[in-house]
Amino acid sequence: GTRCNMKVTSRSELITISLIIVSNLIVTPVQSISCYQCNSSFNSQCSERLHVKTTLLPTPCNEIYGAKYCVKMSGVVEGELGTKRFCSSRDWGNICEFIKLSGGNTYRRSCVHTCYSDGCNAGHSNPPFALHIFISIMIVIVLFS
């Protein structure tokens, strides 16, 4: 009797808490995305992969109208070897190709990576948003199995 009702209440509370957690992860207030913004031509910390102890931080993309993407370009960027990170209002895609350098037969790999969560253009491939969703789903599965 009473024990069964307590279990149902406890289970419904867990479901409610789980739904609140997931909805908080999915629903975000309208604000601009924050991205790493740097160019290796001017800042040596803006390398292919950001060092764990870098002083660079994601900054709000308020100066770009409609910014909803972070972009990382590496390899041949604007005719030079390097890395550039910036905010964008358009999806640049995710592609790598070999580009011939001027004045020779040398080809260099050049990549562009577009993502859509805060600080996602650091260089790692796992977007934080996807990780949060995965962890939330795993918590719900563990709680109800």
Tab-separated table of C-alpha atoms in Angstrom:
chain	number	residue	atom	x	y	z
A	1	GLY	CA	0.000	0.000	0.000
A	2	THR	CA	1.922	2.960	1.351
A	3	ARG	CA	5.320	1.660	0.230
A	4	CYS	CA	4.037	1.289	-3.357
A	5	ASN	CA	2.679	4.870	-3.384
A	6	MET	CA	6.019	6.196	-2.127
A	7	LYS	CA	7.841	4.392	-4.940
A	8	VAL	CA	5.455	5.831	-7.560
A	9	THR	CA	5.881	9.324	-6.076
A	10	SER	CA	9.648	8.886	-6.015
A	11	ARG	CA	9.672	7.642	-9.611
A	12	SER	CA	7.472	10.530	-10.798
A	13	GLU	CA	9.760	12.969	-8.986
A	14	LEU	CA	12.771	11.445	-10.767
A	15	ILE	CA	10.993	11.757	-14.114
A	16	THR	CA	10.161	15.399	-13.357
A	17	ILE	CA	13.739	16.170	-12.320
A	18	SER	CA	15.094	14.428	-15.437
A	19	LEU	CA	12.749	16.407	-17.694
A	20	ILE	CA	13.802	19.665	-16.032
A	21	ILE	CA	17.490	18.837	-16.535
A	22	VAL	CA	17.039	17.926	-20.207
A	23	SER	CA	14.821	20.950	-20.944
A	24	ASN	CA	17.358	23.279	-19.308
A	25	LEU	CA	20.027	21.870	-21.612
A	26	ILE	CA	17.872	22.206	-24.731
A	27	VAL	CA	16.188	25.575	-24.096
A	28	THR	CA	18.688	28.410	-23.921
A	29	PRO	CA	18.008	32.129	-23.762
A	30	VAL	CA	18.426	34.074	-26.987
A	31	GLN	CA	21.948	35.449	-26.963
A	32	SER	CA	24.916	35.447	-29.256
A	33	ILE	CA	27.255	32.511	-29.414
A	34	SER	CA	30.733	32.848	-27.893
A	35	CYS	CA	33.662	31.658	-29.996
A	36	TYR	CA	37.428	31.642	-29.920
A	37	GLN	CA	38.497	34.550	-32.132
A	38	CYS	CA	42.145	34.653	-33.138
A	39	ASN	CA	44.594	34.468	-36.022
A	40	SER	CA	47.937	32.646	-35.739
A	41	SER	CA	49.540	35.334	-37.932
A	42	PHE	CA	49.094	37.777	-35.044
A	43	ASN	CA	48.849	35.499	-31.989
A	44	SER	CA	51.134	32.496	-31.459
A	45	GLN	CA	48.612	30.951	-29.029
A	46	CYS	CA	46.173	30.511	-31.925
A	47	SER	CA	47.759	27.266	-33.081
A	48	GLU	CA	46.117	24.234	-34.720
A	49	ARG	CA	45.126	22.884	-31.304
A	50	LEU	CA	44.786	25.297	-28.417
A	51	HIS	CA	47.069	24.465	-25.502
A	52	VAL	CA	45.330	23.461	-22.264
A	53	LYS	CA	46.894	26.473	-20.509
A	54	THR	CA	46.071	29.042	-23.200
A	55	THR	CA	44.987	32.490	-22.085
A	56	LEU	CA	42.621	32.699	-25.052
A	57	LEU	CA	38.955	32.456	-24.086
A	58	PRO	CA	35.739	32.313	-26.109
A	59	THR	CA	34.263	35.802	-26.479
A	60	PRO	CA	30.697	36.834	-27.405
A	61	CYS	CA	30.117	37.306	-31.133
A	62	ASN	CA	28.078	40.488	-30.659
A	63	GLU	CA	29.858	42.316	-33.501
A	64	ILE	CA	28.663	39.778	-36.116
A	65	TYR	CA	24.967	40.178	-36.968
A	66	GLY	CA	23.144	36.856	-36.704
A	67	ALA	CA	26.232	34.960	-35.532
A	68	LYS	CA	25.312	31.388	-34.687
A	69	TYR	CA	28.433	29.500	-35.765
A	70	CYS	CA	32.039	29.271	-34.635
A	71	VAL	CA	34.564	28.497	-37.361
A	72	LYS	CA	38.118	27.175	-37.289
A	73	MET	CA	40.234	27.293	-40.450
A	74	SER	CA	43.644	25.649	-40.485
A	75	GLY	CA	46.335	24.937	-43.039
A	76	VAL	CA	46.301	27.439	-45.876
A	77	VAL	CA	44.283	30.407	-44.611
A	78	GLU	CA	44.032	33.503	-46.804
A	79	GLY	CA	47.102	32.392	-48.774
A	80	GLU	CA	49.309	31.726	-45.727
A	81	LEU	CA	49.954	28.737	-43.483
A	82	GLY	CA	48.217	29.129	-40.154
A	83	THR	CA	45.028	28.895	-38.138
A	84	LYS	CA	42.141	31.319	-37.823
A	85	ARG	CA	39.142	31.118	-35.479
A	86	PHE	CA	36.125	33.398	-35.820
A	87	CYS	CA	32.360	33.922	-35.508
A	88	SER	CA	30.043	33.601	-38.481
A	89	SER	CA	26.407	34.002	-39.428
A	90	ARG	CA	26.766	31.249	-42.045
A	91	ASP	CA	27.730	27.601	-41.959
A	92	TRP	CA	31.110	27.191	-43.686
A	93	GLY	CA	30.772	23.400	-43.586
A	94	ASN	CA	33.276	20.797	-42.471
A	95	ILE	CA	35.795	19.894	-45.139
A	96	CYS	CA	39.498	19.323	-45.698
A	97	GLU	CA	41.282	19.550	-49.041
A	98	PHE	CA	44.795	19.869	-50.406
A	99	ILE	CA	45.721	23.293	-51.754
A	100	LYS	CA	48.732	23.978	-53.965
A	101	LEU	CA	50.950	26.723	-52.592
A	102	SER	CA	51.936	29.441	-55.044
A	103	GLY	CA	55.424	29.289	-56.515
A	104	GLY	CA	55.959	25.550	-56.355
A	105	ASN	CA	54.597	22.047	-56.418
A	106	THR	CA	53.921	21.882	-52.681
A	107	TYR	CA	50.443	20.935	-51.518
A	108	ARG	CA	49.187	21.630	-48.001
A	109	ARG	CA	46.149	20.259	-46.218
A	110	SER	CA	43.608	22.970	-45.491
A	111	CYS	CA	40.542	22.413	-43.299
A	112	VAL	CA	37.476	24.333	-42.204
A	113	HIS	CA	35.348	23.242	-39.257
A	114	THR	CA	31.996	24.870	-38.416
A	115	CYS	CA	30.203	24.262	-35.116
A	116	TYR	CA	27.368	25.861	-33.168
A	117	SER	CA	28.037	25.797	-29.410
A	118	ASP	CA	30.010	28.167	-27.196
A	119	GLY	CA	33.769	27.696	-27.532
A	120	CYS	CA	33.397	24.744	-29.903
A	121	ASN	CA	36.123	25.982	-32.287
A	122	ALA	CA	38.965	25.259	-29.858
A	123	GLY	CA	40.044	22.222	-31.844
A	124	HIS	CA	38.448	19.306	-30.055
A	125	SER	CA	35.758	17.386	-31.870
A	126	ASN	CA	33.140	16.703	-29.168
A	127	PRO	CA	30.638	19.520	-28.863
A	128	PRO	CA	29.744	20.169	-25.204
A	129	PHE	CA	25.999	20.227	-25.998
A	130	ALA	CA	26.047	16.658	-27.344
A	131	LEU	CA	27.969	15.510	-24.287
A	132	HIS	CA	25.351	17.029	-21.957
A	133	ILE	CA	22.520	15.304	-23.812
A	134	PHE	CA	24.374	11.977	-23.721
A	135	ILE	CA	25.025	12.248	-19.968
A	136	SER	CA	21.382	13.204	-19.290
A	137	ILE	CA	20.107	10.207	-21.241
A	138	MET	CA	22.511	7.891	-19.420
A	139	ILE	CA	21.335	9.225	-16.023
A	140	VAL	CA	17.699	8.568	-16.937
A	141	ILE	CA	18.540	5.036	-18.143
A	142	VAL	CA	20.476	4.230	-14.955
A	143	LEU	CA	17.754	5.666	-12.703
A	144	PHE	CA	14.978	3.660	-14.331
A	145	SER	CA	16.654	0.339	-15.067
